[in-house]
Amino acid sequence: MIDSVTDDRVAASLVSGWGRASPSAARVVTVRSRRHLEELVVGAGRSATPVLARGLGRSYGDAAQCAGGMVLDCTPLGAIAIEDLDEGIVRVEGGVSLDALLREVVPRGWFVPVTPGTAHVTVGGAIAADVHGKNHHRDGAFGSYVQRIELVTPSGGVEVAPASDPELFWATLGGMGLTGAIAEADVRLHRIETSRMLVDTVRARDLDECMEKLSDSDASYRYSVAWVDCAARGSRLGRSVLSLGDHAALSDLPAADRAKALDYRPSGGIGVPFAPPVNLVQPMAIAAANELWYRKARLHRAGELQSLASFFYPLDAVRDWNRLYGPRGFTQYQFVVPFGAEETVRTVIELLQAARLTPSLAVLKRFGKADPGPMSFPSAGWTLALDIALSARDVAPVLDRLDDVVADAQGRVYLAKDGRLRPELLREMYPRLEEWLAVRARVDPTGVFVSDQWRRVGASER
Amino acid sequence: MNDVTGMPQTAVVIGGGSDLALAVMRRLASRRLRALVLVGRDIARLDQAAKELSDLGVKSVATLVSDVCDAGGHEALAHDCEQLLGSVDLVVVAAGSLGSAELDALRAEDVARSIETNFAGPAAAITAFATLMRAQGYGRIVVFSSVAGVRVRAANFVYGAGKAGLDAFCQGLGDALAGSGVQVVIVRPGFVRTKMTAGLSPAPFAVDGDAVAEAVVRGLERGSPVIWVPAALRVVFAALRLLPQAVWRRLPG
């Protein structure tokens, strides 16, 4: 939700996150070029105007808002340079969406190294949140594939690479846009022979079986994820459908399809034209949909060919699906707890069930080794992501309780999804916060780059 | 900042001695409230409330002595609050006084004073904070109206008229602020057992201050523009508004 205008001296307009829950007004300035971006950021620094770069607004909470300040709409920064594609390197501007990038590189035999559950994020956003995908257990997060960033700080543009300035580089990966605006990046891609996925679908009766099967699949599958039916209780708690896959080789395709092996057809046919006056994602509908989804999946289905879009981006098929949650919006609660804290995952589901809060979507997966980034979310362990409508009663205290349970287990919540974490828990969940603050103080000493999220959860604690 | 569940971290109370406003603050203290400014006339009462809220975990509670009728002072007041809090997430406007509507004893200056306290002063304060919040790009203004202003009764028509004016002002202001990130929330309680109503016999649907606070916090979570307490009064007053004048006039209480 964003109303943007092209003039630099624009009136304020409302900006909100994907969850549509706590909009704030800012001057939204459309960035015309990288030079323009630098002018805007340096100008903001001189006039002490709070500023924040924004991409496609897929962070769920208030991470891409800057109330009373200037929000830089970076989506026009869309240049994609493929000169070095033979070596698997692509040079992209910060506003390039993964969708645009895939349209360019998939037909040439390349895929993004890491992708979240939507292609409608920008490369700048992917870096700022250090996004992860279904392959984190073996390939790590997005940051592992970024070789160079052109960052725009209040003192101007600066080239950052892991070797030249590791502190700033890794503070930017997961830094939620607070170390500067990402103008350009070099990203290392993944070679593919086809645009199809070879997918095994496996059902699990309960949480134990789900975790066991996910663990067993670590070595044998590049991508793995489980959709958990959070409406199922008792002995069926945690019953789930696992989706395990890898890119199909040319030889996996029927002979007739091999000529068009690298065709890429993004999803996104239908849309939700407006937000209904009430939340349509209600518990009974959720339970029914989960039941159907679980039953539809056969006990075991092996070697199915799926398109990239249907494997990675099933929700992209419905544009603006976030509007279905009505005027009050929704949040996603995503956390990670270390291996060994499996019971915490169960406790979280049980606490939500006890409070009669049925997540409309629940996704469980395994993270591998963490990136070096002090604020990067993924770290070795289990991550569960839960979509929760905010219209339900007493959501807030229950989520506060979940924070305590997660923090007790040495876990953390994902800032790209957060809109409500208690400030005092930030340091506990991100113990390297001080390290990151020191880097931020070096590149942006007066704190020109600021988000509503940072004001709420970071700045208020100091 | 207000979080996605609608909970503020900083707040200002205009009418800082109000039982209802303090009941709301107690509930917010258990959620995200960390800094607060209490504004009112009675410093002893403000200090007592400040101590209580500090004890409940609000890290910083300041008190400012100011009269809501001092319309010229509201912009400076809003500025002072901004200085104290950094930014103002929530303003609760609870200033007001019941007064008397006994025709035999009614003096012209009492009426002027009542309208001043219940309407003109609060409206001026709301304006000052709305201006501040527009610049912030976000914020919420919770205003205590009353069902007494929904359809004004002979028994308390001076107070009711003030609340009716304030309620109407807030409806219009709320619409004018659409798209600014600033939201006006109108609270319309029925009879509430507080120190303001001490000695009066409770009307039907009477509630205590904590029920009002609970409804206000729930309304903040839901993003409701109008909060009736208890909720049934929304329906009751939809019907009462339609009563013929002759019947309305004769209703007991």
XYZ file of C-alpha atoms in Angstrom:
715
model
C 0.000 0.000 0.000
C 1.814 3.059 -1.204
C 0.839 6.186 -3.085
C 3.950 7.512 -4.710
C 4.694 10.681 -6.561
C 7.688 11.803 -8.540
C 8.471 15.250 -7.183
C 11.072 15.602 -4.430
C 8.893 18.043 -2.508
C 5.885 15.822 -2.247
C 3.070 15.746 0.256
C 3.088 12.909 2.743
C 1.262 9.701 1.912
C 0.537 6.546 3.862
C 3.036 3.710 3.789
C 2.428 0.296 5.301
C 3.976 -3.141 5.462
C 2.681 -6.288 3.796
C 0.585 -6.994 6.894
C -1.213 -3.641 6.420
C -1.445 -3.187 10.165
C 0.277 0.035 11.270
C 0.659 2.503 8.403
C 2.444 5.804 8.870
C 2.782 8.834 6.628
C 6.003 9.891 4.939
C 7.058 11.776 1.853
C 7.481 9.005 -0.714
C 10.035 10.048 -3.310
C 10.479 7.985 -6.452
C 14.172 7.445 -7.077
C 14.928 8.063 -10.758
C 18.537 6.917 -10.906
C 21.455 5.912 -8.725
C 22.735 9.469 -8.980
C 19.351 10.736 -7.818
C 19.470 8.262 -4.934
C 22.828 9.635 -3.842
C 21.562 13.237 -4.063
C 18.536 12.368 -1.967
C 20.456 10.504 0.715
C 23.233 13.079 1.012
C 20.601 15.834 1.054
C 18.711 14.030 3.810
C 21.935 13.812 5.786
C 22.595 17.541 5.432
C 19.069 18.514 6.455
C 18.849 15.809 9.147
C 15.737 14.380 7.490
C 14.957 10.798 8.506
C 15.207 8.622 5.413
C 14.727 4.993 4.412
C 14.988 3.060 1.168
C 12.007 0.922 0.263
C 11.543 -1.787 -2.317
C 8.371 -3.753 -2.926
C 7.083 -3.476 0.636
C 7.094 -7.202 1.407
C 8.379 -6.867 4.951
C 5.305 -7.622 7.034
C 5.538 -5.064 9.820
C 6.965 -1.547 10.047
C 10.496 -2.191 8.744
C 9.989 -0.272 5.462
C 8.201 2.748 6.946
C 9.697 6.048 8.056
C 6.989 8.171 9.674
C 7.373 11.888 9.123
C 10.515 11.354 7.069
C 11.340 10.472 3.494
C 10.729 7.028 2.024
C 12.741 6.381 -1.123
C 10.850 4.225 -3.585
C 13.782 2.398 -5.170
C 11.802 0.167 -7.515
C 12.721 2.216 -10.615
C 16.377 1.233 -10.068
C 15.880 -1.763 -12.331
C 19.017 -2.225 -14.420
C 20.260 -5.789 -14.872
C 23.741 -6.294 -16.376
C 24.480 -9.799 -17.616
C 27.959 -9.325 -19.125
C 29.480 -11.698 -16.599
C 26.653 -14.202 -16.687
C 28.935 -16.901 -18.082
C 30.645 -16.927 -14.711
C 27.291 -16.832 -12.998
C 27.601 -13.239 -11.822
C 24.869 -10.689 -12.396
C 25.142 -6.978 -11.605
C 21.771 -5.565 -10.557
C 20.477 -2.281 -9.226
C 18.864 -2.340 -5.803
C 15.323 -2.011 -7.082
C 15.448 -5.073 -9.332
C 12.864 -7.630 -8.246
C 13.694 -11.308 -8.152
C 10.790 -11.703 -10.577
C 12.420 -9.359 -13.108
C 15.780 -11.019 -12.559
C 14.362 -14.510 -13.107
C 12.668 -13.468 -16.341
C 16.099 -12.375 -17.535
C 18.319 -15.207 -16.298
C 16.200 -18.379 -16.195
C 16.006 -18.648 -20.009
C 19.821 -18.359 -19.988
C 20.157 -21.244 -17.540
C 20.522 -19.492 -14.182
C 18.471 -19.227 -11.027
C 18.771 -16.994 -7.968
C 20.927 -18.696 -5.333
C 18.406 -18.063 -2.551
C 14.785 -17.025 -2.799
C 12.089 -16.278 -0.247
C 8.504 -17.429 -0.786
C 7.726 -14.564 -3.139
C 9.532 -13.297 -6.223
C 8.192 -9.826 -5.512
C 11.072 -8.654 -3.367
C 13.872 -6.431 -4.556
C 17.538 -7.318 -4.423
C 17.979 -4.365 -2.040
C 15.324 -5.802 0.249
C 16.800 -9.303 -0.017
C 20.157 -7.912 1.146
C 18.668 -5.729 3.885
C 16.813 -8.699 5.382
C 19.486 -11.274 4.411
C 16.639 -13.431 3.162
C 16.636 -17.200 3.226
C 14.867 -19.875 1.254
C 14.044 -23.549 1.329
C 17.724 -24.350 0.716
C 19.197 -22.652 3.772
C 20.149 -25.968 5.344
C 22.733 -26.502 2.615
C 23.234 -23.183 0.802
C 22.924 -20.539 3.535
C 21.258 -17.143 3.208
C 21.262 -14.563 0.413
C 24.340 -12.838 1.809
C 26.570 -15.809 0.965
C 26.079 -14.998 -2.721
C 26.517 -11.235 -2.661
C 30.014 -10.295 -3.815
C 29.824 -6.534 -3.823
C 27.382 -3.848 -2.755
C 27.230 -0.219 -3.802
C 25.902 1.388 -0.670
C 24.712 4.989 -0.405
C 25.373 6.467 3.011
C 24.771 10.062 4.168
C 28.372 10.853 3.209
C 27.955 9.416 -0.297
C 28.296 6.204 -2.265
C 30.679 3.509 -1.117
C 31.699 0.142 -2.584
C 31.535 -2.631 -0.044
C 32.779 -6.190 -0.463
C 33.325 -8.950 2.091
C 37.095 -8.542 1.686
C 37.318 -4.731 1.574
C 35.148 -3.898 4.592
C 33.770 -7.063 6.164
C 32.221 -5.184 9.105
C 30.147 -2.871 6.922
C 29.369 -5.594 4.414
C 28.004 -7.971 7.013
C 26.277 -5.203 8.955
C 24.377 -4.431 5.747
C 23.282 -8.057 5.276
C 20.403 -8.229 7.743
C 20.835 -4.558 8.658
C 17.262 -3.791 7.600
C 18.391 -0.886 5.423
C 19.829 1.076 8.340
C 23.436 1.156 7.123
C 22.472 2.921 3.899
C 20.552 2.473 0.680
C 21.536 -0.396 -1.603
C 22.122 1.063 -5.061
C 23.659 -1.955 -6.750
C 24.928 -5.436 -6.025
C 26.803 -8.268 -7.673
C 25.087 -11.573 -7.044
C 26.355 -15.048 -7.817
C 23.658 -17.194 -9.442
C 22.967 -20.921 -9.469
C 23.280 -22.962 -12.694
C 20.142 -24.785 -13.841
C 19.494 -27.061 -16.797
C 15.736 -26.629 -16.791
C 13.071 -24.374 -15.366
C 11.345 -27.338 -13.726
C 11.622 -28.716 -10.256
C 11.738 -32.402 -9.411
C 9.598 -32.659 -6.303
C 8.800 -35.336 -3.762
C 5.775 -34.729 -1.570
C 5.665 -36.559 1.722
C 3.059 -36.563 4.457
C 3.969 -36.623 8.136
C 1.469 -37.722 10.821
C 2.741 -35.487 13.583
C 5.483 -33.026 14.534
C 8.018 -35.688 15.491
C 7.670 -37.449 12.169
C 7.789 -34.130 10.335
C 11.039 -33.108 12.026
C 12.542 -36.536 11.545
C 11.747 -36.547 7.834
C 13.000 -32.992 7.375
C 16.253 -33.880 9.149
C 16.679 -36.980 7.020
C 16.156 -34.969 3.852
C 18.928 -32.431 4.594
C 21.599 -34.272 2.655
C 19.467 -35.585 -0.168
C 17.434 -32.518 -1.141
C 18.541 -28.997 -1.999
C 15.139 -27.596 -1.065
C 12.931 -28.722 1.781
C 9.997 -27.256 3.651
C 6.978 -28.483 5.597
C 3.490 -26.996 5.624
C 2.189 -27.648 9.101
C -1.527 -27.981 9.863
C -1.790 -25.904 13.010
C -5.472 -26.729 13.370
C -4.605 -30.379 14.108
C -4.412 -31.073 17.835
C -3.409 -33.765 20.290
C -1.789 -36.828 18.761
C -2.015 -35.238 15.304
C -0.343 -32.011 16.377
C 2.175 -30.924 13.783
C 0.869 -33.139 11.015
C 2.266 -31.771 7.829
C 3.009 -32.041 4.149
C 6.675 -31.927 3.206
C 7.774 -30.559 -0.110
C 11.267 -31.740 -1.045
C 12.956 -30.984 -4.300
C 15.778 -29.924 -6.528
C 16.129 -28.448 -9.978
C 15.279 -31.002 -12.645
C 18.049 -32.004 -15.026
C 17.409 -31.960 -18.743
C 17.248 -35.756 -18.690
C 14.399 -35.615 -16.146
C 12.141 -33.901 -18.680
C 9.973 -35.790 -21.165
C 11.627 -35.619 -24.588
C 8.871 -33.371 -25.912
C 9.532 -30.696 -23.275
C 13.308 -30.543 -23.655
C 13.219 -27.977 -26.446
C 11.556 -25.527 -24.057
C 13.490 -26.646 -20.999
C 14.264 -23.119 -19.798
C 10.902 -21.436 -20.398
C 9.964 -19.277 -17.439
C 6.333 -18.495 -16.770
C 5.806 -16.436 -13.610
C 2.549 -16.838 -11.728
C 0.169 -14.006 -10.909
C -3.038 -14.355 -12.859
C -5.733 -13.298 -10.440
C -5.770 -10.604 -7.800
C -7.719 -9.319 -4.815
C -9.036 -5.964 -6.076
C -9.762 -4.350 -2.695
C -9.647 -5.092 1.016
C -12.960 -6.503 2.255
C -14.463 -4.737 5.294
C -13.823 -7.784 7.480
C -11.129 -10.430 7.769
C -12.041 -13.314 5.447
C -9.294 -15.585 6.776
C -11.313 -17.076 9.628
C -10.484 -20.084 11.834
C -13.112 -22.427 10.353
C -11.997 -21.715 6.808
C -8.370 -22.191 7.859
C -9.109 -25.563 9.460
C -11.037 -26.701 6.381
C -8.288 -25.592 4.012
C -5.659 -27.351 6.109
C -7.710 -30.548 6.176
C -8.081 -30.421 2.411
C -4.400 -29.684 1.856
C -3.339 -32.565 4.078
C -5.739 -35.054 2.517
C -4.968 -33.935 -1.012
C -1.333 -34.873 -0.512
C -0.931 -38.573 -0.954
C 1.207 -40.411 1.543
C 4.150 -40.176 -0.771
C 4.425 -38.711 -4.255
C 7.831 -38.895 -5.870
C 9.508 -37.318 -8.845
C 6.798 -34.873 -9.809
C 7.785 -32.102 -12.194
C 6.678 -28.640 -11.087
C 7.318 -25.197 -12.502
C 9.635 -22.830 -10.620
C 6.657 -20.582 -9.902
C 4.472 -23.305 -8.409
C 7.311 -24.753 -6.316
C 8.757 -21.513 -4.985
C 5.972 -18.951 -5.288
C 2.551 -20.577 -4.833
C 1.144 -17.458 -3.123
C 2.308 -15.158 -5.922
C -0.514 -16.701 -7.964
C -2.943 -14.376 -6.152
C -1.887 -10.735 -6.316
C -2.517 -8.662 -3.152
C -3.629 -11.715 -1.162
C -2.723 -9.772 1.984
C -5.934 -7.754 1.515
C -7.997 -10.829 2.414
C -7.224 -10.183 6.070
C -9.444 -7.110 6.008
C -8.870 -3.684 7.509
C -7.041 -4.871 10.632
C -4.396 -6.740 8.677
C -2.184 -9.557 9.857
C 1.303 -10.359 11.030
C 3.707 -13.181 10.480
C 5.437 -14.585 13.506
C 8.652 -16.222 12.374
C 11.265 -17.462 14.789
C 14.266 -19.750 14.851
C 15.376 -21.891 17.765
C 18.598 -23.944 17.848
C 18.595 -27.666 17.174
C 17.837 -29.371 20.445
C 14.990 -26.941 21.173
C 12.454 -28.976 19.193
C 10.038 -28.854 22.101
C 9.871 -25.060 21.772
C 8.331 -25.469 18.321
C 5.669 -27.713 19.818
C 5.105 -25.317 22.730
C 4.553 -22.401 20.353
C 1.892 -24.298 18.409
C 0.246 -25.435 21.640
C 0.178 -21.913 23.080
C -1.501 -20.613 19.928
C -4.029 -23.434 20.022
C -4.774 -22.839 23.696
C -5.496 -19.195 22.835
C -7.638 -20.271 19.871
C -5.414 -18.444 17.448
C -5.175 -20.619 14.370
C -2.361 -19.532 12.076
C -3.637 -19.401 8.522
C -0.288 -20.588 7.243
C 2.496 -22.384 9.066
C 5.802 -23.290 7.487
C 8.577 -25.233 9.191
C 12.101 -25.655 7.946
C 15.682 -26.252 8.959
C 18.404 -23.635 8.887
C 22.037 -24.496 8.377
C 25.055 -22.473 9.444
C 24.517 -18.754 10.102
C 25.949 -15.949 7.955
C 28.614 -13.771 9.611
C 26.133 -10.854 9.757
C 25.532 -9.728 13.363
C 21.868 -8.953 12.620
C 21.268 -11.730 10.113
C 18.244 -13.781 11.165
C 19.013 -17.351 10.092
C 21.081 -19.501 12.401
C 21.332 -23.262 12.707
C 18.047 -24.683 13.958
C 14.334 -24.900 13.328
C 12.402 -21.997 11.921
C 8.630 -21.759 12.028
C 6.686 -19.026 10.247
C 3.066 -18.418 11.217
C 0.588 -16.054 9.532
C -1.797 -14.676 12.139
C -4.769 -12.350 11.651
C -4.707 -9.307 13.930
C -8.485 -9.061 14.179
C -8.610 -11.926 16.682
C -8.894 -11.122 20.387
C -5.800 -11.102 22.610
C -3.280 -11.710 19.842
C -0.743 -9.331 21.338
C -0.282 -10.929 24.798
C -0.058 -14.386 23.247
C 2.660 -13.282 20.833
C 4.489 -11.656 23.768
C 4.381 -15.015 25.502
C 5.805 -16.692 22.396
C 8.676 -14.168 22.421
C 9.544 -15.242 25.963
C 9.475 -18.916 25.047
C 11.634 -18.302 21.972
C 14.118 -16.082 23.840
C 14.386 -18.659 26.634
C 15.406 -21.212 24.038
C 18.140 -18.859 22.712
C 16.012 -18.210 19.666
C 15.063 -15.052 17.837
C 12.337 -13.570 15.701
C 12.790 -12.342 12.142
C 12.785 -8.541 11.889
C 11.556 -8.614 8.283
C 8.320 -10.069 9.618
C 8.152 -8.223 12.915
C 5.909 -5.354 13.900
C 5.572 -5.870 17.646
C 8.667 -7.267 19.382
C 9.354 -5.824 22.843
C 12.452 -3.595 22.698
C 14.069 -5.228 25.719
C 14.166 -8.554 23.859
C 16.070 -7.287 20.820
C 19.442 -7.471 22.544
C 18.643 -10.865 23.984
C 17.651 -12.266 20.602
C 20.433 -10.510 18.704
C 23.366 -10.638 21.143
C 25.719 -9.049 18.593
C 23.632 -5.886 18.435
C 26.447 -3.720 19.894
C 28.830 -4.840 17.179
C 26.288 -3.818 14.568
C 25.568 -0.504 16.296
C 29.258 0.360 16.158
C 29.283 -0.086 12.375
C 26.128 1.944 11.979
C 27.633 4.705 14.105
C 30.627 4.767 11.766
C 28.674 5.142 8.496
C 25.629 7.047 9.773
C 26.656 8.731 13.015
C 23.556 10.899 13.312
C 21.141 8.114 12.455
C 19.698 9.615 9.277
C 18.615 6.164 8.140
C 15.762 5.161 10.366
C 12.648 3.018 10.151
C 9.512 2.872 12.246
C 10.684 -0.562 13.316
C 14.016 0.754 14.524
C 12.345 3.603 16.433
C 10.047 1.086 18.061
C 12.397 -1.742 18.886
C 15.924 -0.392 18.665
C 16.155 3.308 19.359
C 13.716 3.210 22.275
C 15.910 0.855 24.290
C 18.978 3.050 24.302
C 5.866 3.975 17.900
C 2.537 2.209 17.890
C 3.124 -1.443 17.068
C 1.082 -3.553 14.657
C -1.187 -4.600 17.509
C -1.995 -0.933 18.163
C -0.032 -0.609 21.405
C 1.764 2.703 22.109
C 5.152 3.222 23.751
C 4.639 6.861 24.693
C 1.505 8.713 25.777
C 0.162 12.025 27.021
C -2.918 12.298 29.206
C -4.822 15.583 29.146
C -6.882 15.462 32.300
C -4.172 13.464 33.999
C -6.195 13.077 37.176
C -9.056 11.326 35.388
C -9.962 7.912 36.765
C -10.780 6.617 33.297
C -7.555 7.809 31.678
C -5.487 6.330 34.494
C -7.289 3.006 34.192
C -6.330 2.996 30.499
C -2.698 3.841 31.350
C -2.523 1.015 33.894
C -3.454 -1.439 31.161
C -1.063 0.073 28.632
C 1.711 -0.072 31.244
C 1.472 -3.856 31.182
C 1.928 -3.827 27.403
C 4.380 -1.409 25.740
C 4.042 1.946 27.512
C 7.454 3.203 28.647
C 7.132 6.997 28.809
C 4.205 9.149 29.812
C 3.292 12.766 30.493
C 0.355 13.472 32.784
C -1.161 16.919 32.281
C -3.709 18.359 34.715
C -4.534 21.005 37.276
C -4.153 19.135 40.567
C -0.443 18.497 41.116
C -0.989 16.290 44.162
C -3.316 14.050 42.205
C -0.908 13.961 39.216
C 2.037 13.043 41.433
C 0.094 10.249 43.048
C -0.884 8.864 39.613
C 2.700 9.246 38.371
C 4.017 7.226 41.287
C 1.492 4.493 40.741
C 2.322 4.212 37.033
C 6.073 4.229 37.699
C 5.518 1.370 40.100
C 3.688 -0.454 37.340
C 6.815 -0.291 35.190
C 6.452 2.861 33.090
C 10.099 3.968 32.928
C 9.525 7.686 32.701
C 6.472 9.548 34.001
C 6.438 13.348 33.905
C 3.747 15.674 35.214
C 2.831 19.074 33.819
C 0.431 21.471 35.503
C -1.829 23.077 32.944
C -5.484 24.005 32.637
C -7.296 22.566 29.641
C -9.159 25.881 29.368
C -5.883 27.681 28.685
C -6.370 27.422 24.932
C -3.368 29.641 24.203
C -1.031 27.245 26.006
C -1.771 24.049 24.113
C 0.774 24.409 21.333
C 3.550 25.016 23.843
C 2.231 22.083 25.857
C 2.316 19.759 22.837
C 5.852 20.918 22.124
C 6.910 20.251 25.726
C 5.424 16.765 25.562
C 7.291 16.065 22.329
C 10.531 17.184 23.983
C 9.882 14.903 26.951
C 8.801 11.858 24.961
C 10.705 12.122 21.693
C 7.534 11.354 19.821
C 3.947 11.102 20.950
C 2.294 7.793 20.075
C -0.984 8.387 21.904
C -2.861 11.275 23.489
C -5.771 10.564 25.773
C -8.046 13.544 26.295
C -10.091 12.984 29.430
C -10.528 16.489 30.805
C -14.078 17.418 31.653
C -16.495 18.086 34.460
C -20.085 17.140 35.036
C -21.370 20.339 36.663
C -25.000 21.030 37.232
C -27.959 21.669 34.978
C -30.411 22.784 37.675
C -32.244 25.647 35.987
C -32.863 27.513 39.235
C -29.177 27.587 40.097
C -27.781 27.857 36.581
C -25.635 30.917 36.005
C -24.496 32.145 32.626
C -20.822 32.034 33.570
C -21.144 28.411 34.766
C -22.454 27.424 31.352
C -19.605 29.208 29.621
C -17.118 27.551 31.944
C -18.637 24.098 31.371
C -18.498 24.470 27.588
C -14.922 25.678 28.011
C -13.946 22.620 30.087
C -15.858 19.990 28.139
C -15.544 21.279 24.594
C -13.537 24.392 23.745
C -10.474 23.561 25.847
C -10.240 19.882 24.861
C -10.858 20.756 21.180
C -7.993 23.235 21.290
C -5.702 20.672 22.944
C -6.686 18.026 20.387
C -5.896 20.468 17.589
C -2.417 21.134 18.957
C -1.631 17.424 19.225
C -3.188 16.644 15.833
C -0.813 19.178 14.293
C 2.155 17.612 16.069
C 1.121 14.114 15.001
C 0.576 15.109 11.371
C 4.205 16.202 11.284
C 5.214 12.915 12.944
C 3.297 11.020 10.288
C 1.477 8.884 12.829
C -0.294 8.920 16.183
C -3.613 8.324 17.877
C -5.854 10.663 19.791
C -8.313 9.010 22.148
C -11.060 11.379 23.229
C -13.525 10.704 26.009
C -16.918 11.727 24.745
C -20.070 10.430 26.457
C -23.450 9.003 25.616
C -24.696 12.188 27.328
C -23.698 13.942 24.117
C -25.319 11.447 21.775
C -28.766 12.664 22.699
C -28.698 15.424 25.240
C -30.981 15.089 28.277
C -32.525 17.751 30.478
C -30.822 16.247 33.542
C -27.301 17.102 32.316
C -27.772 19.158 29.180
C -24.918 21.570 29.802
C -22.381 18.754 30.140
C -24.128 16.817 27.354
C -23.992 19.782 25.000
C -20.252 20.167 25.595
C -19.662 16.474 24.905
C -21.916 16.631 21.826
C -19.789 19.460 20.484
C -16.548 17.648 21.264
C -17.832 14.413 19.733
C -18.871 16.182 16.532
C -15.541 18.030 16.384
C -13.665 14.725 16.676
C -15.752 12.993 14.025
C -14.971 15.751 11.573
C -11.323 15.982 12.574
C -10.930 12.219 12.255
C -12.246 12.333 8.701
C -10.066 15.322 7.876
C -7.016 13.400 9.106
C -7.662 10.371 6.882
C -4.461 9.459 5.065
C -2.241 11.405 7.478
C -1.390 8.417 9.666
C -3.177 10.111 12.573
C -6.320 8.499 13.935
C -8.958 9.992 16.220
C -10.703 7.501 18.490
C -13.971 8.569 20.144
C -14.930 6.785 23.365
C -18.608 6.985 24.343
C -19.096 5.506 27.785
C -22.466 5.272 29.475
C -22.679 5.718 33.239
C -19.277 4.997 34.743
C -18.742 4.662 38.493
C -15.923 7.172 39.064
C -15.237 10.090 41.355
C -17.005 12.337 38.831
C -20.258 10.424 39.292
C -19.857 9.720 43.024
C -23.173 10.265 44.807
C -25.277 9.857 41.652
C -27.507 6.819 41.304
C -26.182 4.627 38.473
C -28.081 4.580 35.174
C -28.798 1.308 33.347
C -25.692 -0.265 31.761
C -23.437 1.276 34.423
C -19.844 0.051 34.311
C -16.694 0.686 36.301
C -13.591 2.465 35.080
C -11.676 -0.725 34.401
C -14.342 -1.951 31.986
C -13.919 1.304 30.089
C -10.143 0.859 30.064
C -10.473 -2.689 28.788
C -12.777 -1.524 26.000
C -10.414 1.300 25.051
C -7.382 -0.994 24.834
C -9.382 -3.505 22.829
C -10.531 -0.657 20.562
C -6.913 0.417 20.043
C -6.054 -3.163 19.079
C -8.934 -3.332 16.643
C -8.398 0.148 15.254
C -11.985 1.142 16.031
C -12.820 4.821 15.366
C -15.674 4.795 17.913
C -15.790 2.784 21.139
C -19.079 2.427 23.066
C -18.849 1.169 26.642
C -20.539 -1.153 27.183
C -20.775 -2.155 23.520
C -24.558 -2.661 23.838
C -25.012 1.100 24.095
C -24.353 1.414 20.378
C -27.625 -0.388 19.716
C -29.474 1.166 22.659
C -28.668 4.669 21.494
C -29.452 3.900 17.880
C -32.973 3.264 19.176
C -33.065 6.094 21.760
C -32.111 8.621 19.106
C -35.355 7.820 17.298
C -37.644 8.367 20.288
C -40.137 11.227 19.903
C -39.089 14.279 21.921
C -42.127 14.003 24.191
C -41.189 10.451 25.170
C -37.464 11.181 25.511
C -38.217 14.097 27.837
C -40.215 11.869 30.171
C -37.652 9.054 30.481
C -36.689 8.539 34.134
C -33.204 9.119 35.537
